[in-house]
Coordinates of C-alpha atoms and ligand atoms in Angstrom, one line a residue:
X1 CA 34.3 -110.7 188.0
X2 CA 36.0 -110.2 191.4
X3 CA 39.9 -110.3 191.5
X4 CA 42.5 -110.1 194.1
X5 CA 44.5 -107.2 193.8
X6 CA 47.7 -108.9 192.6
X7 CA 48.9 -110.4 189.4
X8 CA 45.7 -110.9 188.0
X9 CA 45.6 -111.7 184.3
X10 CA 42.7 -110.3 182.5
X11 CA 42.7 -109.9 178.7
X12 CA 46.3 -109.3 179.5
X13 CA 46.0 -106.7 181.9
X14 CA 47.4 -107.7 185.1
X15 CA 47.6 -104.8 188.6
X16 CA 50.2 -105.2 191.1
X17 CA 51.4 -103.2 194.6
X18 CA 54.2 -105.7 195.5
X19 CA 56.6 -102.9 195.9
X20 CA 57.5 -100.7 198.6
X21 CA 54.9 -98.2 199.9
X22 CA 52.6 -99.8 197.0
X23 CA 48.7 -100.4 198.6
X24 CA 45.6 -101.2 196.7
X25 CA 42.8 -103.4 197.8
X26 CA 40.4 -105.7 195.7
X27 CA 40.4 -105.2 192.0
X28 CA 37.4 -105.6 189.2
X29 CA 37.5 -105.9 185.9
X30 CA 34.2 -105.1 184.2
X31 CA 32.8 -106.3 180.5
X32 CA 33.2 -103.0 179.6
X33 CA 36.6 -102.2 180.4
X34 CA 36.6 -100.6 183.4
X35 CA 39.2 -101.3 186.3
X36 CA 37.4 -100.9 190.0
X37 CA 40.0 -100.8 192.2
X38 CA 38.5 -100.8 195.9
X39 CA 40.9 -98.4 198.8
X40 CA 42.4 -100.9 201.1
X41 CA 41.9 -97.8 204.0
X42 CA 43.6 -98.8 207.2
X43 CA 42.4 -98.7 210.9
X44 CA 43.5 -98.1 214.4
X45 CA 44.3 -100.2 217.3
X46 CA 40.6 -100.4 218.1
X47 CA 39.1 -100.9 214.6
X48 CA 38.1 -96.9 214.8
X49 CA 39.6 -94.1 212.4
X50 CA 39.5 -95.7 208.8
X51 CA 41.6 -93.6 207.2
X52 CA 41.0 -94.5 203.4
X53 CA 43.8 -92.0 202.1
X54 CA 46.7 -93.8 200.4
X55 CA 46.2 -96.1 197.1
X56 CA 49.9 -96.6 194.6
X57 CA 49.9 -99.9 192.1
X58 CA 50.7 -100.5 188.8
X59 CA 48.8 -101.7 185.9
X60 CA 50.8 -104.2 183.4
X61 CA 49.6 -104.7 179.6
X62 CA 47.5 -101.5 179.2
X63 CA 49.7 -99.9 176.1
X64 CA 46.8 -98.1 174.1
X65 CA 43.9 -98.9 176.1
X66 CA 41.3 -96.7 177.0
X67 CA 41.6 -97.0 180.8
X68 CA 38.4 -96.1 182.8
X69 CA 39.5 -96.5 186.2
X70 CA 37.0 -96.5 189.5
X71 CA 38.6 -96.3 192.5
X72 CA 36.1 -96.8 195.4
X73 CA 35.9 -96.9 199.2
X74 CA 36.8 -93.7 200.6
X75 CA 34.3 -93.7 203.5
X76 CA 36.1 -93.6 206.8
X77 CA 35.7 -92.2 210.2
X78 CA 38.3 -89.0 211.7
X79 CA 38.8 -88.4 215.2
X80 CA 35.5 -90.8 215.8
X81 CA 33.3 -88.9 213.5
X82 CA 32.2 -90.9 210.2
X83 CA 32.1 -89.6 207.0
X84 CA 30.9 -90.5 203.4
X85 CA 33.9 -89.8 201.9
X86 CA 33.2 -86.9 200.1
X87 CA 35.9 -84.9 201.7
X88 CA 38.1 -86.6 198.8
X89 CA 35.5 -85.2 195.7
X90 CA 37.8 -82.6 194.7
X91 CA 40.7 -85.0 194.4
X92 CA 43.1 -85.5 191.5
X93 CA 45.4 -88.7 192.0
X94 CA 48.5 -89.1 189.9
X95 CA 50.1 -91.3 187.0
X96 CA 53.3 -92.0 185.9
X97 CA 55.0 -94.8 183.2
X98 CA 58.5 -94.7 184.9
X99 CA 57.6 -94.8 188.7
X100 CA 59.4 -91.7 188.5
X101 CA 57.7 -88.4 186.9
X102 CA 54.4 -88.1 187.8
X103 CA 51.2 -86.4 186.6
X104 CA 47.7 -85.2 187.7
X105 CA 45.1 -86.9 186.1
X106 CA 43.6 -84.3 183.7
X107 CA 40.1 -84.7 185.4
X108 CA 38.2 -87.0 188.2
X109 CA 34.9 -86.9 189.0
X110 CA 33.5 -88.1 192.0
X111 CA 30.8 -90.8 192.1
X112 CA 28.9 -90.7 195.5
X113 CA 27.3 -93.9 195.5
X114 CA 30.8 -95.7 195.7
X115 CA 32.0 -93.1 197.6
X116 CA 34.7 -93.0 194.8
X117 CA 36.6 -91.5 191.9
X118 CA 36.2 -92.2 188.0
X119 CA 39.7 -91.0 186.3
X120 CA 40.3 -92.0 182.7
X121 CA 43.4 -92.4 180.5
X122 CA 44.3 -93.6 177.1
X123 CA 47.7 -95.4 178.1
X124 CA 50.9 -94.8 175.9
X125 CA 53.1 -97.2 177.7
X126 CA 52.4 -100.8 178.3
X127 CA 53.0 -100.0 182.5
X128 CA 51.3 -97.4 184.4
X129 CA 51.5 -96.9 188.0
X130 CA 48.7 -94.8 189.8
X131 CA 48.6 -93.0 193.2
X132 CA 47.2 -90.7 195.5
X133 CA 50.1 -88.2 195.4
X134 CA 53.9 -88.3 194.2
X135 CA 55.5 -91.5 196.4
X136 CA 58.4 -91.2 198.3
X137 CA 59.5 -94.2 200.1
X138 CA 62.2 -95.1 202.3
X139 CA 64.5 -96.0 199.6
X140 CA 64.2 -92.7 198.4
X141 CA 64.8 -91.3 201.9
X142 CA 68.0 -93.5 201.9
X143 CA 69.1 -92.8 198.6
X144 CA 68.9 -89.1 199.2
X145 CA 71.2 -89.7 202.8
X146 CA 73.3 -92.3 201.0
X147 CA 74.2 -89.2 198.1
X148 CA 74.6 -86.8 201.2
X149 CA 77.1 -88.7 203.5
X150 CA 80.3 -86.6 203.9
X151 CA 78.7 -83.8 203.9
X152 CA 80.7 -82.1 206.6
X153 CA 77.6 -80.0 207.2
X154 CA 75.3 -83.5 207.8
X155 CA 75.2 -85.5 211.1
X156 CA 73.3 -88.5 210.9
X157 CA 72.4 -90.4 214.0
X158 CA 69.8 -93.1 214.4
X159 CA 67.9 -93.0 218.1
X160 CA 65.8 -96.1 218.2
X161 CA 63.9 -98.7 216.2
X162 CA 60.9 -98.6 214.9
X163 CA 58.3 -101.6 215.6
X164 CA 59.8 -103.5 212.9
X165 CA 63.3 -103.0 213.4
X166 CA 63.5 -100.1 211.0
X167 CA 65.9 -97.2 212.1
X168 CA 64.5 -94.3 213.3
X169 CA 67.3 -91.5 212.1
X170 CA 67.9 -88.1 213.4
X171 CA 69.5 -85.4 210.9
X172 CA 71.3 -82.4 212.1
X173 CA 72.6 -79.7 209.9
X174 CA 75.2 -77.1 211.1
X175 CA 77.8 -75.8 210.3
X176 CA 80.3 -77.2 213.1
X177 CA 83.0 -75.2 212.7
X178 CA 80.4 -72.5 214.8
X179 CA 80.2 -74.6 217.4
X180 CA 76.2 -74.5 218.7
X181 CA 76.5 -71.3 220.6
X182 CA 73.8 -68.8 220.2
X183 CA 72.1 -70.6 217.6
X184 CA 68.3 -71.3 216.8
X185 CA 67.4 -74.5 217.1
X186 CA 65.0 -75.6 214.3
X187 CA 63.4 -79.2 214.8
X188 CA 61.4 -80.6 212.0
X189 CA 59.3 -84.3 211.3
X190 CA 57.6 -85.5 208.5
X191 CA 55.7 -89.0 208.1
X192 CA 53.9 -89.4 211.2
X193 CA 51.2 -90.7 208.7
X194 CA 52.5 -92.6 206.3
X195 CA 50.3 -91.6 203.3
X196 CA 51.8 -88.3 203.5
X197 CA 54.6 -88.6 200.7
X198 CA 53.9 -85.2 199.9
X199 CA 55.9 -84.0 202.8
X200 CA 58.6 -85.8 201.8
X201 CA 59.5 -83.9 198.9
X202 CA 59.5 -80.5 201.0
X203 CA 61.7 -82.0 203.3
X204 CA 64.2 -83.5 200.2
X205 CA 63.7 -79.7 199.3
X206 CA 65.1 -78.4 202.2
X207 CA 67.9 -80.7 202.7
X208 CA 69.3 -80.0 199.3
X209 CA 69.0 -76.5 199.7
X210 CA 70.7 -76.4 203.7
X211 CA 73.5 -78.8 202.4
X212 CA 74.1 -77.0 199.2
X213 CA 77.0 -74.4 198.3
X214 CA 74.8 -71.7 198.1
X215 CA 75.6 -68.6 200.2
X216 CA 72.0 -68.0 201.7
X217 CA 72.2 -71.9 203.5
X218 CA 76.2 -71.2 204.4
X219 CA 74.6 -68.4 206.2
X220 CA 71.4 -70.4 207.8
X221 CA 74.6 -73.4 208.7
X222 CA 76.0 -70.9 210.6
X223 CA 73.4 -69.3 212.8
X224 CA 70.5 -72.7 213.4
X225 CA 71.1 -76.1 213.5
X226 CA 68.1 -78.1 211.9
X227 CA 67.4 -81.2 213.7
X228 CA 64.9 -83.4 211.5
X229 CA 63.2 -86.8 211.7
X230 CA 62.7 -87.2 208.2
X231 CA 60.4 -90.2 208.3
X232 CA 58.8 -90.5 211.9
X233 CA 56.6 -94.1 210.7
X234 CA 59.3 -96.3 208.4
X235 CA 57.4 -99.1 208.8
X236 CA 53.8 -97.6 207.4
X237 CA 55.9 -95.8 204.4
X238 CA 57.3 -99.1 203.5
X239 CA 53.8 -101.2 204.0
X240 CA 51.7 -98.8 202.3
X241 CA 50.1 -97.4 205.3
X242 CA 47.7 -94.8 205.7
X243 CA 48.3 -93.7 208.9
X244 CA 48.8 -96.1 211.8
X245 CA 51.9 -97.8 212.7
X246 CA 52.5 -101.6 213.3
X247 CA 50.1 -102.0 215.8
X248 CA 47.3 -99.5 214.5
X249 CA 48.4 -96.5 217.0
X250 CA 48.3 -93.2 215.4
X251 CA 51.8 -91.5 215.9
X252 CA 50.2 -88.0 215.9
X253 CA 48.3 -89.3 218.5
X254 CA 49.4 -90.8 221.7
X255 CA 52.1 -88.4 222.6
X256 CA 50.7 -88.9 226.3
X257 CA 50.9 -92.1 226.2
X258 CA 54.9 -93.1 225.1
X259 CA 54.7 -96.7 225.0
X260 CA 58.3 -98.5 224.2
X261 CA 56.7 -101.4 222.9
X262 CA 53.8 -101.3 221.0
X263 CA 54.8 -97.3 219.7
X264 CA 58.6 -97.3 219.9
X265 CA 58.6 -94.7 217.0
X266 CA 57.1 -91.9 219.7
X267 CA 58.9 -93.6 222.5
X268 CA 62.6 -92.9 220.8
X269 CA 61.6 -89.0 218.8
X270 CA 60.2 -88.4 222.2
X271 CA 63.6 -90.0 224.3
X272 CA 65.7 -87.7 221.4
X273 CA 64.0 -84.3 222.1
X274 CA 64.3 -84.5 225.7
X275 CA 67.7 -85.4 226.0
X276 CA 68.2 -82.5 223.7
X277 CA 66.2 -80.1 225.9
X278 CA 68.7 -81.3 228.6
X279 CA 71.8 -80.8 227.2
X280 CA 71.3 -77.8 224.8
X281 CA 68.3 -76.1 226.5
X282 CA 66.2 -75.1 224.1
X283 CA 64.2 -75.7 220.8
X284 CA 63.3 -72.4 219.5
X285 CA 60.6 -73.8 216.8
X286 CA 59.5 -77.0 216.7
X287 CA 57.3 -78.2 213.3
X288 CA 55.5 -81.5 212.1
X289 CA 54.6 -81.8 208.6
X290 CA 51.3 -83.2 207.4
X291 CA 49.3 -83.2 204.1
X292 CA 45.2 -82.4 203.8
X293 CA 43.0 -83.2 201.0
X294 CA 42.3 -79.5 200.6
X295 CA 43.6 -77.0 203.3
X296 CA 47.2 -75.0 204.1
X297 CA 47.4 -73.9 207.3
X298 CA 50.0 -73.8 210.3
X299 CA 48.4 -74.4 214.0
X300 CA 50.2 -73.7 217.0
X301 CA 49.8 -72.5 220.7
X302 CA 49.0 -69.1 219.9
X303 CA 47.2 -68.2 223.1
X304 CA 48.3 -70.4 225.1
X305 CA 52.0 -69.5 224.4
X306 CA 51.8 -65.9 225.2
X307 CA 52.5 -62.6 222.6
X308 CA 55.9 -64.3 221.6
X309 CA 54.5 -67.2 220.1
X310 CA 51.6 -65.5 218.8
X311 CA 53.7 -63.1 217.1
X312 CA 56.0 -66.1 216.2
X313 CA 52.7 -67.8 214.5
X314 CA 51.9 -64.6 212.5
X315 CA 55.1 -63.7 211.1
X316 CA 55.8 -67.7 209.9
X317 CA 52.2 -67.0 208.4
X318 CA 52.8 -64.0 207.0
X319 CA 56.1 -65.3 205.1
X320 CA 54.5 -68.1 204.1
X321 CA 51.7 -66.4 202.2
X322 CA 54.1 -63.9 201.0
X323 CA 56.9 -65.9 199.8
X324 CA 55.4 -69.8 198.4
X325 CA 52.4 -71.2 197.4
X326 CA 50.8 -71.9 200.8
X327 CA 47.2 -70.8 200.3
X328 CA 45.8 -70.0 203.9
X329 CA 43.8 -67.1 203.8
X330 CA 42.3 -67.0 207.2
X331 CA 46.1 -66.7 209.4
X332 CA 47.4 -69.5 212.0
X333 CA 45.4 -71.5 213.7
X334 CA 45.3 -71.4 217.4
X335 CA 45.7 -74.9 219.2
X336 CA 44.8 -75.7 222.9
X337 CA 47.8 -76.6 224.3
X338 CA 46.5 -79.7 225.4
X339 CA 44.0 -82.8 225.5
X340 CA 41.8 -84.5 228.1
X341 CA 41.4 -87.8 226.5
X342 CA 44.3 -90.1 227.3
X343 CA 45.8 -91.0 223.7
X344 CA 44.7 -88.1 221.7
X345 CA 48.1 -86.0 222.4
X346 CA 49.6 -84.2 219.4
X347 CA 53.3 -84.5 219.2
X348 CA 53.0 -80.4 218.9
X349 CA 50.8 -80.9 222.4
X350 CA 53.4 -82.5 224.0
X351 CA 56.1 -80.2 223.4
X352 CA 54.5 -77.3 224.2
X353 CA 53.0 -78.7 227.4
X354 CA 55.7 -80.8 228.6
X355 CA 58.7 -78.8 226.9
X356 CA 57.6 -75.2 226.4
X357 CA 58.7 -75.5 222.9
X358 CA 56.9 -73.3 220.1
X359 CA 55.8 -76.2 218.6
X360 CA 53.6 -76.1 215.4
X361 CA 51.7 -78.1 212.9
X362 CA 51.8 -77.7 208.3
X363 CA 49.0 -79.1 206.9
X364 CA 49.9 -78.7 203.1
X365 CA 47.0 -79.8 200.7
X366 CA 47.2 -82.3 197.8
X367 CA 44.6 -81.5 196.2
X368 CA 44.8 -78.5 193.4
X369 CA 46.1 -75.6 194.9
X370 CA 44.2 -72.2 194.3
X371 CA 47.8 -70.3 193.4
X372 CA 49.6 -72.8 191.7
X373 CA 46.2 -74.0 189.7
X374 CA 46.6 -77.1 189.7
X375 CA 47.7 -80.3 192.6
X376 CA 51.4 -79.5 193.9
X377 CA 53.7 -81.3 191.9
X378 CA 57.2 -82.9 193.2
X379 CA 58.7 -79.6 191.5
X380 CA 56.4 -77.4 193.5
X381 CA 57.5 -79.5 197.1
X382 CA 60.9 -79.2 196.2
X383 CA 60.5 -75.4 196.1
X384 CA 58.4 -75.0 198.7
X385 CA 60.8 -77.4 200.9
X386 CA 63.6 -74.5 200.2
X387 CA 61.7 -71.5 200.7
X388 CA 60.6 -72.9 204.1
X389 CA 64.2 -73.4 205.1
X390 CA 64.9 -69.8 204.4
X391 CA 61.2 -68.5 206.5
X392 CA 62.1 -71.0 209.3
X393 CA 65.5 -69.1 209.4
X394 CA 64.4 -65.6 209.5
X395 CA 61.4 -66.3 211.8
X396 CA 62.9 -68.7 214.4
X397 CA 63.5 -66.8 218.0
X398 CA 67.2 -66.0 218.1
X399 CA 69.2 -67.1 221.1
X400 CA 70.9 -64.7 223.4
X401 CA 74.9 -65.5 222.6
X402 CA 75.9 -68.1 224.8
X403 CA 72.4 -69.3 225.8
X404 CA 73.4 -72.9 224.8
X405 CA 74.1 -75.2 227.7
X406 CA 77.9 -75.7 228.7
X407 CA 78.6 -78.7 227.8
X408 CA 77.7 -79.0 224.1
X409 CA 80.2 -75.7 223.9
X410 CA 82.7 -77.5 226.0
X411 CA 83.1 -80.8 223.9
X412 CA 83.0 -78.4 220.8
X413 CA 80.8 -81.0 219.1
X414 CA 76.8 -81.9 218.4
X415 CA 75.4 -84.0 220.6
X416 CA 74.8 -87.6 220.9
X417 CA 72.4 -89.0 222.5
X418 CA 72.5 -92.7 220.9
X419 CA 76.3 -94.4 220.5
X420 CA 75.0 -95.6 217.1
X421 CA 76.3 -92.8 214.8
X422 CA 76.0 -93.6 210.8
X423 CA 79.4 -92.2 209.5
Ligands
ZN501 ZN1 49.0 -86.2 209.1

């Protein structure tokens, strides 16, 4: 028996994903009682690049059941090469009865005909929602900003619109009583793919740590500002995407391109950093956060940028290993510092091209992590987001005293670039 995916009612079991960031595509309830749930996967402005990574929905009347759940459909295509899917055998999606404390399944196993995963569960609660990692949408984004407003440490500024009229908001943490002077400037964004929640929970991490009382981030406030686009695609974390915005362009892509209309979200990030780079002069590290199914690693311009950056790459490695769970045994990944193909541009790319900004990628895996034993956990990004705060410190090129452009020093104030300020 075939099903949409919403508000079906079968022996009173009915699945929903009307809710923010929620995405599953058609549903099957077998004789037996298994639930196939089919990935919706998502494409780009040319039909190309199915990314199949993101599923979250809720079943409804399941108390005491044993759940066998199929969830199917992970072929896809990456960068134009197909694949069966298979990449996602080793993965372990999530649970939760209060939408809020989640779980690893205790065991998948991958079935290759349906290019899919079997989980099972005997359900204690008459709700369960399921997903691919730990969500985190944009009401948690605002919820967290909405708790941190008056923090005299915070500045939050929004510098454009995303394609459906969502705000695209710019966080800087200082400590302004410094002024900027001599600072490093740290610039971070997370969600250029939507389905990459996981990222979230670092970056929550590392705002509670930089904004707390503690006298390790009172030091960091006074020697770096952190400049962060939190949530670089609004509009695909509150649809459910996978990884394309409105109109199917890939916002990790296309960083050559800049188009105002059909990718505003590039157009405005992009707009924000330069006018930075104008007025203040530099960005001393730049880093975008990204999840993989099974891989840590940072990449950056390693030979193109010179010793510095190498050396710069290493030593962020190095800490990394050292200090938190990133498992990436094989050092940083060197990245050409640019592409041929028209709309393939990283946003790392483009700032180190166009810029000259140390600017590097975190892939951070979801799957189970060989160190921690298990998949990462919202506990473990939490963590991780701290610990990163305090690495990005220490490793971040420090600026010669006075290095900062004049008139940022002069009006004794952050910048603005955008008159719409959220107080
Ligand atoms: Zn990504």
């Amino acid at each position: 028996m075939i099903l949409p995916a919403l508000g079906i009612l079968l022996a009173g079991v009915t699945v929903d994903a009307r809710f923010e960031s929620g995405s599953i595509g058609t549903v099957v309830f077998d004789g037996a009682g298994r639930v196939r749930c089919e990935v919706k996967g998502e494409v780009d402005q040319d039909g190309r690049n199915r990314q199949p990574s993101w599923f979250y929905f809720r079943l409804d009347g399941v108390r005491g059941r044993d759940l066998v759940i199929e969830l199917t459909g992970f072929h896809g295509e990456y960068n134009y090469r197909r694949h069966d899917g298979s990449g996602h055998r080793h993965m372990r999606p999530v649970y939760s009865y209060d939408n809020r404390n989640w779980l690893p399944f205790e065991s998948a196993e991958w079935l290759p005909a349906a290019s899919g995963l079997r989980v099972k569960l005997k359900a204690r609660r008459k709700s369960v929602w399921i997903a691919r990692q730990p969500p985190y949408t944009t009401r948690d984004l605002n919820r967290l900003l909405a708790a941190l407003r008056g923090n005299r440490y915070l500045q939050q500024q929004i510098v454009g619109r995303s394609a459906e009229q969502r705000p695209v908001v710019l966080l800087t943490i200082t400590d302004p009583g410094d002024g900027l002077g001599g600072k490093s400037v740290i610039w971070l964004m997370a969600r250029q793919h939507a389905w990459e929640a996981g990222t979230s929970w670092v970056i929550e991490g590392l705002l509670r740590f930089l904004l707390s009382q503690e006298a390790e981030a009172a030091a960091i406030r006074r020697t770096c500002v952190f400049k962060i686009f939190a949530m670089a695609d609004p509009d695909g974390v509150y649809r459910g995407g996978v990884r394309f915005n409105k109109y199917g362009y890939d916002l990790n892509r296309n960083w050559d391109v800049r188009d105002p209309v059909r990718m505003p979200e590039i157009h405005c990030q992009w707009r924000a950093i330069q006018d930075w780079m104008e007025s203040a002069g530099r960005v001393d590290l730049f880093l975008t956060l990204h999840n993989t199914e099974s891989a840590d690693y940072i990449e950056g311009p390693l030979t193109a940028g010179g010793p510095a950056v190498a050396e710069l790459g290493w030593r962020f490695w190095r800490l990394l290993v050292e200090r938190t769970s990133f498992y990436s045994p094989n050092g940083p990944h060197d990245q050409p510092s640019r592409t041929e193909t028209r709309g393939r541009m990283t946003v790392t790319q483009a700032l180190f091209h166009e810029l000259r900004v140390p600017a590097f990628l975190m892939e951070l895996m979801v799957d189970s992590n060989p160190k921690l034993g298990r998949p990462p956990m919202i506990q473990d990004r939490l963590r991780f987001g701290r610990d990163l705060a305090t690495i990005l410190a220490a490793v971040a090129p420090k600026a010669a005293p006075g290095r900062t452009a004049g008139p940022i020093k002069a009006a004794g104030r952050l910048a603005v670039n955008s008159t719409e300020v959220i107080r």
